[in-house]
PDB file of C-alpha atoms and ligand atoms in Angstrom:
ATOM      1  CA  MET A1325       7.704 -11.235  27.664  1.00  0.00           C
ATOM      2  CA  ASN A1326       5.562  -8.377  25.823  1.00  0.00           C
ATOM      3  CA  LEU A1327       8.418  -6.642  23.844  1.00  0.00           C
ATOM      4  CA  GLY A1328       6.054  -3.479  23.392  1.00  0.00           C
ATOM      5  CA  LEU A1329       6.770  -3.508  19.675  1.00  0.00           C
ATOM      6  CA  GLN A1330       3.169  -3.361  18.504  1.00  0.00           C
ATOM      7  CA  ASN A1331       2.597  -0.563  15.921  1.00  0.00           C
ATOM      8  CA  ARG A1332       5.837   0.620  16.274  1.00  0.00           C
ATOM      9  CA  VAL A1333       7.520   2.061  12.930  1.00  0.00           C
ATOM     10  CA  ALA A1334      10.508   0.432  11.933  1.00  0.00           C
ATOM     11  CA  ILE A1335      12.817   0.710   9.086  1.00  0.00           C
ATOM     12  CA  VAL A1336      15.022  -2.227   8.254  1.00  0.00           C
ATOM     13  CA  ALA A1337      17.786  -1.113   5.545  1.00  0.00           C
ATOM     14  CA  ALA A1338      19.067  -3.819   2.970  1.00  0.00           C
ATOM     15  CA  ALA A1339      16.347  -6.405   3.614  1.00  0.00           C
ATOM     16  CA  SER A1340      15.667  -8.340   0.430  1.00  0.00           C
ATOM     17  CA  LYS A1341      17.444 -11.142   1.792  1.00  0.00           C
ATOM     18  CA  GLY A1342      20.038 -12.467   4.470  1.00  0.00           C
ATOM     19  CA  LEU A1343      20.144 -10.911   7.890  1.00  0.00           C
ATOM     20  CA  GLY A1344      17.864  -7.850   6.948  1.00  0.00           C
ATOM     21  CA  LEU A1345      15.056  -9.977   5.844  1.00  0.00           C
ATOM     22  CA  ALA A1346      15.250 -12.132   8.986  1.00  0.00           C
ATOM     23  CA  VAL A1347      15.246  -8.813  11.311  1.00  0.00           C
ATOM     24  CA  ALA A1348      12.174  -7.258   9.201  1.00  0.00           C
ATOM     25  CA  ARG A1349      10.241 -10.599   9.584  1.00  0.00           C
ATOM     26  CA  GLY A1350      11.086 -10.714  13.159  1.00  0.00           C
ATOM     27  CA  LEU A1351       9.866  -6.974  13.657  1.00  0.00           C
ATOM     28  CA  ALA A1352       6.754  -7.432  11.654  1.00  0.00           C
ATOM     29  CA  ALA A1353       6.046 -10.814  13.772  1.00  0.00           C
ATOM     30  CA  GLU A1354       6.042  -8.542  16.915  1.00  0.00           C
ATOM     31  CA  GLY A1355       3.435  -6.218  15.315  1.00  0.00           C
ATOM     32  CA  SER A1356       5.491  -3.535  14.210  1.00  0.00           C
ATOM     33  CA  ARG A1357       4.744  -1.721  10.750  1.00  0.00           C
ATOM     34  CA  VAL A1358       7.679  -2.308   8.726  1.00  0.00           C
ATOM     35  CA  ALA A1359       9.541  -0.454   5.843  1.00  0.00           C
ATOM     36  CA  ILE A1360      12.245  -2.063   3.867  1.00  0.00           C
ATOM     37  CA  CYS A1361      14.654  -1.196   1.275  1.00  0.00           C
ATOM     38  CA  ALA A1362      17.393  -2.615  -1.131  1.00  0.00           C
ATOM     39  CA  ARG A1363      18.600  -1.662  -4.609  1.00  0.00           C
ATOM     40  CA  ASP A1364      16.621  -4.364  -6.769  1.00  0.00           C
ATOM     41  CA  ALA A1365      13.166  -3.612  -6.774  1.00  0.00           C
ATOM     42  CA  ARG A1366      12.082  -7.146  -7.799  1.00  0.00           C
ATOM     43  CA  SER A1367      13.563  -9.142  -4.991  1.00  0.00           C
ATOM     44  CA  LEU A1368      12.531  -6.311  -2.811  1.00  0.00           C
ATOM     45  CA  ALA A1369       9.054  -6.853  -3.835  1.00  0.00           C
ATOM     46  CA  SER A1370       9.075 -10.584  -3.202  1.00  0.00           C
ATOM     47  CA  ALA A1371      10.850  -9.973   0.244  1.00  0.00           C
ATOM     48  CA  ALA A1372       8.094  -7.654   1.088  1.00  0.00           C
ATOM     49  CA  GLU A1373       5.290 -10.006   0.060  1.00  0.00           C
ATOM     50  CA  SER A1374       7.228 -12.657   2.398  1.00  0.00           C
ATOM     51  CA  ILE A1375       6.944 -10.784   5.446  1.00  0.00           C
ATOM     52  CA  GLY A1376       3.546  -9.950   5.497  1.00  0.00           C
ATOM     53  CA  PRO A1377       0.596  -7.153   4.421  1.00  0.00           C
ATOM     54  CA  ASP A1378       1.034  -3.727   4.635  1.00  0.00           C
ATOM     55  CA  VAL A1379       5.026  -3.791   4.401  1.00  0.00           C
ATOM     56  CA  MET A1380       6.522  -0.951   2.741  1.00  0.00           C
ATOM     57  CA  ALA A1381       9.327  -1.676   0.356  1.00  0.00           C
ATOM     58  CA  ILE A1382      11.350   1.258  -1.707  1.00  0.00           C
ATOM     59  CA  PRO A1383      14.691   0.590  -3.860  1.00  0.00           C
ATOM     60  CA  VAL A1384      17.169   2.476  -2.326  1.00  0.00           C
ATOM     61  CA  ASP A1385      20.844   2.145  -2.636  1.00  0.00           C
ATOM     62  CA  VAL A1386      21.840   2.870   1.024  1.00  0.00           C
ATOM     63  CA  THR A1387      25.094   4.547  -0.035  1.00  0.00           C
ATOM     64  CA  ASP A1388      23.146   7.536  -1.631  1.00  0.00           C
ATOM     65  CA  ALA A1389      22.376  10.037   1.135  1.00  0.00           C
ATOM     66  CA  GLU A1390      19.807  11.504  -0.906  1.00  0.00           C
ATOM     67  CA  GLN A1391      17.857   8.109  -1.604  1.00  0.00           C
ATOM     68  CA  VAL A1392      18.093   7.275   1.828  1.00  0.00           C
ATOM     69  CA  SER A1393      16.425  10.654   3.225  1.00  0.00           C
ATOM     70  CA  ARG A1394      13.843  10.230   0.674  1.00  0.00           C
ATOM     71  CA  PHE A1395      13.136   6.862   1.893  1.00  0.00           C
ATOM     72  CA  VAL A1396      12.975   7.783   5.443  1.00  0.00           C
ATOM     73  CA  GLU A1397      10.802  10.733   4.579  1.00  0.00           C
ATOM     74  CA  SER A1398       8.285   8.543   2.614  1.00  0.00           C
ATOM     75  CA  VAL A1399       8.196   6.255   5.702  1.00  0.00           C
ATOM     76  CA  ARG A1400       7.110   9.171   7.909  1.00  0.00           C
ATOM     77  CA  ALA A1401       4.532  10.013   5.187  1.00  0.00           C
ATOM     78  CA  ARG A1402       3.161   6.904   5.399  1.00  0.00           C
ATOM     79  CA  PHE A1403       3.328   5.392   8.799  1.00  0.00           C
ATOM     80  CA  GLY A1404       3.666   9.034  10.902  1.00  0.00           C
ATOM     81  CA  SER A1405       6.723   8.287  12.420  1.00  0.00           C
ATOM     82  CA  VAL A1406      10.109   6.463  12.558  1.00  0.00           C
ATOM     83  CA  ASP A1407      10.594   4.627  15.701  1.00  0.00           C
ATOM     84  CA  ILE A1408      12.995   2.230  15.089  1.00  0.00           C
ATOM     85  CA  CYS A1409      15.838   2.201  12.426  1.00  0.00           C
ATOM     86  CA  VAL A1410      18.144  -0.981  11.708  1.00  0.00           C
ATOM     87  CA  THR A1411      21.021  -0.052   9.373  1.00  0.00           C
ATOM     88  CA  ASN A1412      22.559  -2.895   7.136  1.00  0.00           C
ATOM     89  CA  ALA A1413      24.218  -3.244   3.871  1.00  0.00           C
ATOM     90  CA  GLY A1414      26.348  -5.772   1.832  1.00  0.00           C
ATOM     91  CA  GLY A1415      29.567  -6.696   2.950  1.00  0.00           C
ATOM     92  CA  PRO A1416      32.779  -5.613   1.217  1.00  0.00           C
ATOM     93  CA  PRO A1417      34.767  -7.987  -0.467  1.00  0.00           C
ATOM     94  CA  SER A1418      37.312 -10.753   0.780  1.00  0.00           C
ATOM     95  CA  LYS A1419      40.900  -9.385  -0.334  1.00  0.00           C
ATOM     96  CA  THR A1420      44.369  -9.318   1.071  1.00  0.00           C
ATOM     97  CA  PHE A1421      46.101  -5.700   1.948  1.00  0.00           C
ATOM     98  CA  GLU A1422      48.044  -6.018  -1.274  1.00  0.00           C
ATOM     99  CA  GLN A1423      45.041  -7.034  -3.476  1.00  0.00           C
ATOM    100  CA  THR A1424      42.999  -3.989  -1.820  1.00  0.00           C
ATOM    101  CA  THR A1425      42.858  -0.878  -4.120  1.00  0.00           C
ATOM    102  CA  THR A1426      42.140   2.577  -2.975  1.00  0.00           C
ATOM    103  CA  ALA A1427      38.843   2.430  -4.914  1.00  0.00           C
ATOM    104  CA  ASP A1428      37.948  -0.809  -2.683  1.00  0.00           C
ATOM    105  CA  TRP A1429      38.622   1.356   0.398  1.00  0.00           C
ATOM    106  CA  GLN A1430      36.393   4.157  -0.631  1.00  0.00           C
ATOM    107  CA  ALA A1431      33.574   1.813  -1.642  1.00  0.00           C
ATOM    108  CA  ALA A1432      33.860  -0.041   1.623  1.00  0.00           C
ATOM    109  CA  VAL A1433      33.664   3.308   3.356  1.00  0.00           C
ATOM    110  CA  GLN A1434      30.572   4.119   1.500  1.00  0.00           C
ATOM    111  CA  LEU A1435      28.897   0.731   1.978  1.00  0.00           C
ATOM    112  CA  ASN A1436      29.211   0.290   5.629  1.00  0.00           C
ATOM    113  CA  LEU A1437      30.201   3.499   7.254  1.00  0.00           C
ATOM    114  CA  MET A1438      28.512   6.410   5.126  1.00  0.00           C
ATOM    115  CA  SER A1439      25.259   4.114   4.564  1.00  0.00           C
ATOM    116  CA  THR A1440      24.844   3.954   8.497  1.00  0.00           C
ATOM    117  CA  LEU A1441      25.765   7.657   8.850  1.00  0.00           C
ATOM    118  CA  HIS A1442      23.052   8.698   6.057  1.00  0.00           C
ATOM    119  CA  PHE A1443      20.275   6.830   8.148  1.00  0.00           C
ATOM    120  CA  ALA A1444      21.527   8.400  11.591  1.00  0.00           C
ATOM    121  CA  GLN A1445      21.042  11.691   9.908  1.00  0.00           C
ATOM    122  CA  ALA A1446      17.809  10.883   8.580  1.00  0.00           C
ATOM    123  CA  VAL A1447      15.859   9.212  11.818  1.00  0.00           C
ATOM    124  CA  LEU A1448      17.784  10.696  14.732  1.00  0.00           C
ATOM    125  CA  PRO A1449      16.253  14.355  14.862  1.00  0.00           C
ATOM    126  CA  GLY A1450      12.733  12.752  14.354  1.00  0.00           C
ATOM    127  CA  MET A1451      13.633  10.308  17.450  1.00  0.00           C
ATOM    128  CA  LYS A1452      14.813  13.038  19.597  1.00  0.00           C
ATOM    129  CA  ALA A1453      11.899  14.997  19.036  1.00  0.00           C
ATOM    130  CA  GLN A1454       9.538  12.273  19.727  1.00  0.00           C
ATOM    131  CA  GLY A1455      11.645  11.252  22.800  1.00  0.00           C
ATOM    132  CA  TRP A1456      11.772   7.597  21.931  1.00  0.00           C
ATOM    133  CA  GLY A1457      13.786   5.810  19.220  1.00  0.00           C
ATOM    134  CA  ARG A1458      16.151   3.023  18.558  1.00  0.00           C
ATOM    135  CA  LEU A1459      19.013   2.926  16.122  1.00  0.00           C
ATOM    136  CA  LEU A1460      20.689  -0.247  15.581  1.00  0.00           C
ATOM    137  CA  THR A1461      23.516  -0.952  13.402  1.00  0.00           C
ATOM    138  CA  ILE A1462      24.430  -4.450  11.848  1.00  0.00           C
ATOM    139  CA  THR A1463      28.324  -4.812  11.428  1.00  0.00           C
ATOM    140  CA  SER A1464      30.095  -7.935  12.214  1.00  0.00           C
ATOM    141  CA  VAL A1465      32.152  -9.727  14.977  1.00  0.00           C
ATOM    142  CA  SER A1466      35.179  -8.321  13.155  1.00  0.00           C
ATOM    143  CA  VAL A1467      34.614  -5.320  15.381  1.00  0.00           C
ATOM    144  CA  LYS A1468      35.455  -7.612  18.136  1.00  0.00           C
ATOM    145  CA  GLN A1469      38.310  -9.546  16.498  1.00  0.00           C
ATOM    146  CA  PRO A1470      39.580  -9.510  13.111  1.00  0.00           C
ATOM    147  CA  LEU A1471      38.594 -11.930  10.303  1.00  0.00           C
ATOM    148  CA  ASP A1472      41.092 -13.531   8.259  1.00  0.00           C
ATOM    149  CA  GLY A1473      40.640 -12.285   4.634  1.00  0.00           C
ATOM    150  CA  LEU A1474      38.445  -9.465   5.528  1.00  0.00           C
ATOM    151  CA  ILE A1475      40.662  -6.402   5.960  1.00  0.00           C
ATOM    152  CA  LEU A1476      37.999  -3.937   4.783  1.00  0.00           C
ATOM    153  CA  SER A1477      35.397  -5.099   7.148  1.00  0.00           C
ATOM    154  CA  ASN A1478      37.722  -5.247   9.874  1.00  0.00           C
ATOM    155  CA  SER A1479      38.971  -1.705   9.289  1.00  0.00           C
ATOM    156  CA  VAL A1480      35.607  -0.118   8.355  1.00  0.00           C
ATOM    157  CA  ARG A1481      33.229  -1.671  10.937  1.00  0.00           C
ATOM    158  CA  ALA A1482      35.440  -0.245  13.597  1.00  0.00           C
ATOM    159  CA  ALA A1483      34.332   3.181  12.611  1.00  0.00           C
ATOM    160  CA  VAL A1484      30.629   2.204  12.793  1.00  0.00           C
ATOM    161  CA  ALA A1485      31.077   1.005  16.441  1.00  0.00           C
ATOM    162  CA  GLY A1486      32.793   4.319  17.273  1.00  0.00           C
ATOM    163  CA  LEU A1487      29.920   6.337  15.711  1.00  0.00           C
ATOM    164  CA  VAL A1488      27.356   4.064  17.837  1.00  0.00           C
ATOM    165  CA  LYS A1489      29.113   4.664  21.161  1.00  0.00           C
ATOM    166  CA  SER A1490      29.385   8.438  20.438  1.00  0.00           C
ATOM    167  CA  LEU A1491      25.795   8.715  19.136  1.00  0.00           C
ATOM    168  CA  ALA A1492      24.425   6.634  22.135  1.00  0.00           C
ATOM    169  CA  ASN A1493      26.084   9.309  24.475  1.00  0.00           C
ATOM    170  CA  GLU A1494      24.716  12.231  22.681  1.00  0.00           C
ATOM    171  CA  TYR A1495      21.104  11.009  22.317  1.00  0.00           C
ATOM    172  CA  GLY A1496      20.566   8.892  25.568  1.00  0.00           C
ATOM    173  CA  ALA A1497      19.189  12.013  27.130  1.00  0.00           C
ATOM    174  CA  PHE A1498      16.425  12.120  24.576  1.00  0.00           C
ATOM    175  CA  GLY A1499      15.150   8.545  24.984  1.00  0.00           C
ATOM    176  CA  VAL A1500      16.973   7.143  22.158  1.00  0.00           C
ATOM    177  CA  THR A1501      19.280   4.107  22.445  1.00  0.00           C
ATOM    178  CA  VAL A1502      21.907   3.262  19.719  1.00  0.00           C
ATOM    179  CA  ASN A1503      23.397  -0.203  19.605  1.00  0.00           C
ATOM    180  CA  ASN A1504      25.536  -2.401  17.202  1.00  0.00           C
ATOM    181  CA  VAL A1505      24.876  -6.049  16.783  1.00  0.00           C
ATOM    182  CA  CYS A1506      27.803  -7.925  15.651  1.00  0.00           C
ATOM    183  CA  PRO A1507      27.066 -11.292  13.793  1.00  0.00           C
ATOM    184  CA  GLY A1508      29.205 -14.199  13.575  1.00  0.00           C
ATOM    185  CA  TYR A1509      29.039 -16.756  10.993  1.00  0.00           C
ATOM    186  CA  THR A1510      25.569 -16.860  10.029  1.00  0.00           C
ATOM    187  CA  ALA A1511      23.772 -18.906   7.110  1.00  0.00           C
ATOM    188  CA  THR A1512      23.111 -16.440   4.154  1.00  0.00           C
ATOM    189  CA  ASP A1513      24.020 -15.851   0.528  1.00  0.00           C
ATOM    190  CA  ARG A1514      26.764 -13.519   1.830  1.00  0.00           C
ATOM    191  CA  LEU A1515      28.556 -16.347   3.767  1.00  0.00           C
ATOM    192  CA  ASN A1516      28.013 -18.759   0.923  1.00  0.00           C
ATOM    193  CA  GLY A1517      29.809 -16.365  -1.384  1.00  0.00           C
ATOM    194  CA  LEU A1518      32.806 -16.006   1.341  1.00  0.00           C
ATOM    195  CA  ALA A1519      33.120 -19.727   1.821  1.00  0.00           C
ATOM    196  CA  GLY A1520      33.207 -20.153  -2.053  1.00  0.00           C
ATOM    197  CA  LYS A1521      35.854 -17.355  -2.513  1.00  0.00           C
ATOM    198  CA  LEU A1522      37.890 -18.842   0.464  1.00  0.00           C
ATOM    199  CA  ALA A1523      37.541 -22.258  -0.991  1.00  0.00           C
ATOM    200  CA  ALA A1524      38.949 -21.628  -4.363  1.00  0.00           C
ATOM    201  CA  ASP A1525      41.954 -19.389  -2.743  1.00  0.00           C
ATOM    202  CA  GLN A1526      42.713 -22.568  -0.915  1.00  0.00           C
ATOM    203  CA  GLN A1527      41.721 -25.134  -3.360  1.00  0.00           C
ATOM    204  CA  THR A1528      39.343 -26.924  -0.905  1.00  0.00           C
ATOM    205  CA  LYS A1529      35.509 -27.537  -0.780  1.00  0.00           C
ATOM    206  CA  GLU A1530      33.011 -24.896   0.417  1.00  0.00           C
ATOM    207  CA  SER A1531      32.004 -27.288   2.989  1.00  0.00           C
ATOM    208  CA  VAL A1532      35.416 -27.460   4.622  1.00  0.00           C
ATOM    209  CA  ILE A1533      35.334 -23.938   4.920  1.00  0.00           C
ATOM    210  CA  LYS A1534      31.993 -23.806   6.746  1.00  0.00           C
ATOM    211  CA  GLU A1535      33.171 -26.933   9.028  1.00  0.00           C
ATOM    212  CA  ARG A1536      36.142 -24.809  10.034  1.00  0.00           C
ATOM    213  CA  TRP A1537      34.043 -21.970  10.901  1.00  0.00           C
ATOM    214  CA  ALA A1538      31.671 -24.006  12.773  1.00  0.00           C
ATOM    215  CA  ALA A1539      34.299 -25.349  14.814  1.00  0.00           C
ATOM    216  CA  LEU A1540      35.516 -21.997  16.079  1.00  0.00           C
ATOM    217  CA  THR A1541      31.993 -21.471  17.869  1.00  0.00           C
ATOM    218  CA  ALA A1542      30.924 -22.909  21.321  1.00  0.00           C
ATOM    219  CA  LEU A1543      27.978 -24.939  19.892  1.00  0.00           C
ATOM    220  CA  LYS A1544      30.071 -25.975  16.678  1.00  0.00           C
ATOM    221  CA  ARG A1545      27.495 -24.687  14.198  1.00  0.00           C
ATOM    222  CA  ILE A1546      26.902 -21.886  12.048  1.00  0.00           C
ATOM    223  CA  ALA A1547      23.964 -19.574  13.075  1.00  0.00           C
ATOM    224  CA  THR A1548      20.432 -19.099  11.515  1.00  0.00           C
ATOM    225  CA  PRO A1549      19.593 -15.553  10.379  1.00  0.00           C
ATOM    226  CA  GLU A1550      16.835 -15.755  12.749  1.00  0.00           C
ATOM    227  CA  GLU A1551      19.173 -16.161  15.495  1.00  0.00           C
ATOM    228  CA  LEU A1552      20.825 -12.906  14.981  1.00  0.00           C
ATOM    229  CA  ALA A1553      17.367 -11.355  14.185  1.00  0.00           C
ATOM    230  CA  ASP A1554      15.994 -12.252  17.851  1.00  0.00           C
ATOM    231  CA  VAL A1555      18.538 -10.192  19.194  1.00  0.00           C
ATOM    232  CA  VAL A1556      17.982  -7.266  16.874  1.00  0.00           C
ATOM    233  CA  VAL A1557      14.222  -7.463  17.799  1.00  0.00           C
ATOM    234  CA  PHE A1558      14.888  -7.509  21.696  1.00  0.00           C
ATOM    235  CA  LEU A1559      17.334  -4.380  21.334  1.00  0.00           C
ATOM    236  CA  ALA A1560      14.503  -2.584  19.287  1.00  0.00           C
ATOM    237  CA  SER A1561      12.005  -3.120  22.042  1.00  0.00           C
ATOM    238  CA  ASP A1562      10.543  -1.125  25.003  1.00  0.00           C
ATOM    239  CA  ARG A1563      12.324  -4.080  26.937  1.00  0.00           C
ATOM    240  CA  ALA A1564      15.907  -2.981  26.019  1.00  0.00           C
ATOM    241  CA  SER A1565      15.500   0.301  27.773  1.00  0.00           C
ATOM    242  CA  TYR A1566      18.726   0.188  29.699  1.00  0.00           C
ATOM    243  CA  HIS A1567      20.826  -1.094  27.051  1.00  0.00           C
ATOM    244  CA  THR A1568      22.961   1.726  24.766  1.00  0.00           C
ATOM    245  CA  GLY A1569      26.131   2.296  23.389  1.00  0.00           C
ATOM    246  CA  ALA A1570      26.978  -1.588  23.118  1.00  0.00           C
ATOM    247  CA  SER A1571      28.717  -3.529  20.335  1.00  0.00           C
ATOM    248  CA  ILE A1572      26.845  -7.042  20.778  1.00  0.00           C
ATOM    249  CA  ALA A1573      28.231  -9.996  19.286  1.00  0.00           C
ATOM    250  CA  VAL A1574      26.015 -12.771  18.182  1.00  0.00           C
ATOM    251  CA  ASP A1575      28.918 -15.208  17.756  1.00  0.00           C
ATOM    252  CA  CYS A1576      28.539 -18.284  19.931  1.00  0.00           C
ATOM    253  CA  GLY A1577      31.798 -17.747  21.841  1.00  0.00           C
ATOM    254  CA  LEU A1578      33.764 -17.261  18.531  1.00  0.00           C
ATOM    255  CA  THR A1579      35.549 -14.241  19.784  1.00  0.00           C
ATOM    256  CA  ARG A1580      38.078 -15.160  22.666  1.00  0.00           C
ATOM    257  CA  GLY A1581      39.781 -11.890  23.225  1.00  0.00           C
ATOM    258  CA  GLN A1582      37.688 -10.444  26.167  1.00  0.00           C
ATOM    259  CA  LEU A1583      35.855 -12.129  29.193  1.00  0.00           C
ATOM    260  CA  GLY A1584      32.868  -9.997  28.738  1.00  0.00           C
TER     261      GLY A1584
HETATM  262  P1  NAD B2176      23.559 -10.566   1.991  1.00  0.00           P
HETATM  263  O1  NAD B2176      24.489 -10.470   1.053  1.00  0.00           O
HETATM  264  O2  NAD B2176      22.877 -12.249   2.110  1.00  0.00           O
HETATM  265  O3  NAD B2176      22.245  -9.554   1.907  1.00  0.00           O
HETATM  266  C1  NAD B2176      22.679  -8.090   1.853  1.00  0.00           C
HETATM  267  C2  NAD B2176      21.628  -7.359   1.660  1.00  0.00           C
HETATM  268  O4  NAD B2176      21.930  -6.118   1.396  1.00  0.00           O
HETATM  269  C3  NAD B2176      20.930  -7.667   0.527  1.00  0.00           C
HETATM  270  O5  NAD B2176      19.524  -7.401   0.654  1.00  0.00           O
HETATM  271  C4  NAD B2176      21.349  -6.740  -0.889  1.00  0.00           C
HETATM  272  O6  NAD B2176      20.231  -6.577  -1.772  1.00  0.00           O
HETATM  273  C5  NAD B2176      21.622  -5.622   0.212  1.00  0.00           C
HETATM  274  N1  NAD B2176      22.462  -4.631  -0.295  1.00  0.00           N
HETATM  275  C6  NAD B2176      23.661  -4.658  -0.607  1.00  0.00           C
HETATM  276  N2  NAD B2176      24.190  -3.621  -1.010  1.00  0.00           N
HETATM  277  C7  NAD B2176      23.216  -2.510  -0.815  1.00  0.00           C
HETATM  278  C8  NAD B2176      23.154  -1.275  -1.295  1.00  0.00           C
HETATM  279  N3  NAD B2176      24.131  -0.509  -1.465  1.00  0.00           N
HETATM  280  N4  NAD B2176      22.022  -0.510  -1.208  1.00  0.00           N
HETATM  281  C9  NAD B2176      20.981  -1.198  -0.810  1.00  0.00           C
HETATM  282  N5  NAD B2176      20.914  -2.614  -0.261  1.00  0.00           N
HETATM  283  C10 NAD B2176      22.078  -3.132  -0.621  1.00  0.00           C
HETATM  284  O7  NAD B2176      24.439 -10.338   3.355  1.00  0.00           O
HETATM  285  P2  NAD B2176      24.232 -10.854   4.935  1.00  0.00           P
HETATM  286  O8  NAD B2176      24.635 -12.019   5.400  1.00  0.00           O
HETATM  287  O9  NAD B2176      22.592 -10.625   5.264  1.00  0.00           O
HETATM  288  O10 NAD B2176      24.813  -9.860   5.702  1.00  0.00           O
HETATM  289  C11 NAD B2176      24.369  -8.508   6.193  1.00  0.00           C
HETATM  290  C12 NAD B2176      25.410  -7.661   6.674  1.00  0.00           C
HETATM  291  O11 NAD B2176      26.256  -8.321   7.876  1.00  0.00           O
HETATM  292  C13 NAD B2176      26.765  -7.525   5.731  1.00  0.00           C
HETATM  293  O12 NAD B2176      27.209  -6.118   5.833  1.00  0.00           O
HETATM  294  C14 NAD B2176      27.686  -8.526   5.988  1.00  0.00           C
HETATM  295  O13 NAD B2176      28.829  -8.367   5.770  1.00  0.00           O
HETATM  296  C15 NAD B2176      27.414  -8.280   7.431  1.00  0.00           C
HETATM  297  N6  NAD B2176      27.784  -9.795   8.154  1.00  0.00           N
HETATM  298  C16 NAD B2176      27.307 -11.016   7.680  1.00  0.00           C
HETATM  299  C17 NAD B2176      27.866 -12.154   8.377  1.00  0.00           C
HETATM  300  C18 NAD B2176      27.144 -13.747   8.029  1.00  0.00           C
HETATM  301  O14 NAD B2176      27.765 -14.675   8.503  1.00  0.00           O
HETATM  302  N7  NAD B2176      26.240 -13.593   7.259  1.00  0.00           N
HETATM  303  C19 NAD B2176      28.649 -12.072   9.294  1.00  0.00           C
HETATM  304  C20 NAD B2176      29.298 -10.800   9.637  1.00  0.00           C
HETATM  305  C21 NAD B2176      28.774  -9.699   9.218  1.00  0.00           C
END
């Protein structure tokens, strides 16, 4: 299948490692010109090098609207347009409701909702003007079914799913699709951190926590970042031309609440 991604200009946020990096690699492998960001210049530079030549990499804190806007402008200045934007960020901490402070709630809103909004504001007018665009958000399977110990994710990601659905309806007429991709348990540093935290809380081993997670899936295993990235790459492509306003789980049957 020719995905039509050759020479498309793609931004992937929070891509120095994990899911963002896998998505950036996937898009670059299809011939897209890729621009990545994350906060730490050093790890970002080595991520860019691992993706391939001519990858643009700029340190950006995605919670900062000014920095996001400047980043998007510099991508336009270098590559001429922005065709694809994949929003992403770190995940909020694992806490119970009573452990969670107001500051934690505000930080989670900044990290996972406002960062998405900053990118949407920066890229959508240009996509509308050129009559083609793909805005993709990476959230979590918590949009489909709450995850134990992740009240911040369970709450804030739902707002992103609502934003995606609304934007899809507003921008469809201009050739712009907007979709949300919801990872299930996927092998990254973030997942290792969560497993370590839960293992300490429950006085068990990290491997036991991971086995429990794997047992919840149809294939009885945790995903690789590439398995998530492949879905994002398809949705970013020309071939996903009739797909918008959806929250798509890449969770291997983890969520049980709906038949579709
Ligand atoms: P990760 O922690 O491995 O990587 C996160 C990336 O985000 C890193 O590149 C980090 O530098 C960057 N980042 C964090 N805060 C940032 C900020 N303020 N500005 C710019 N960059 C920032 O996480 P991951 O596993 O790749 O997950 C990516 C997203 O997907 C997270 O929101 C996570 O909660 C969510 N998610 C992950 C899983 C999983 O199993 N891995 C499952 C569901 C949801």
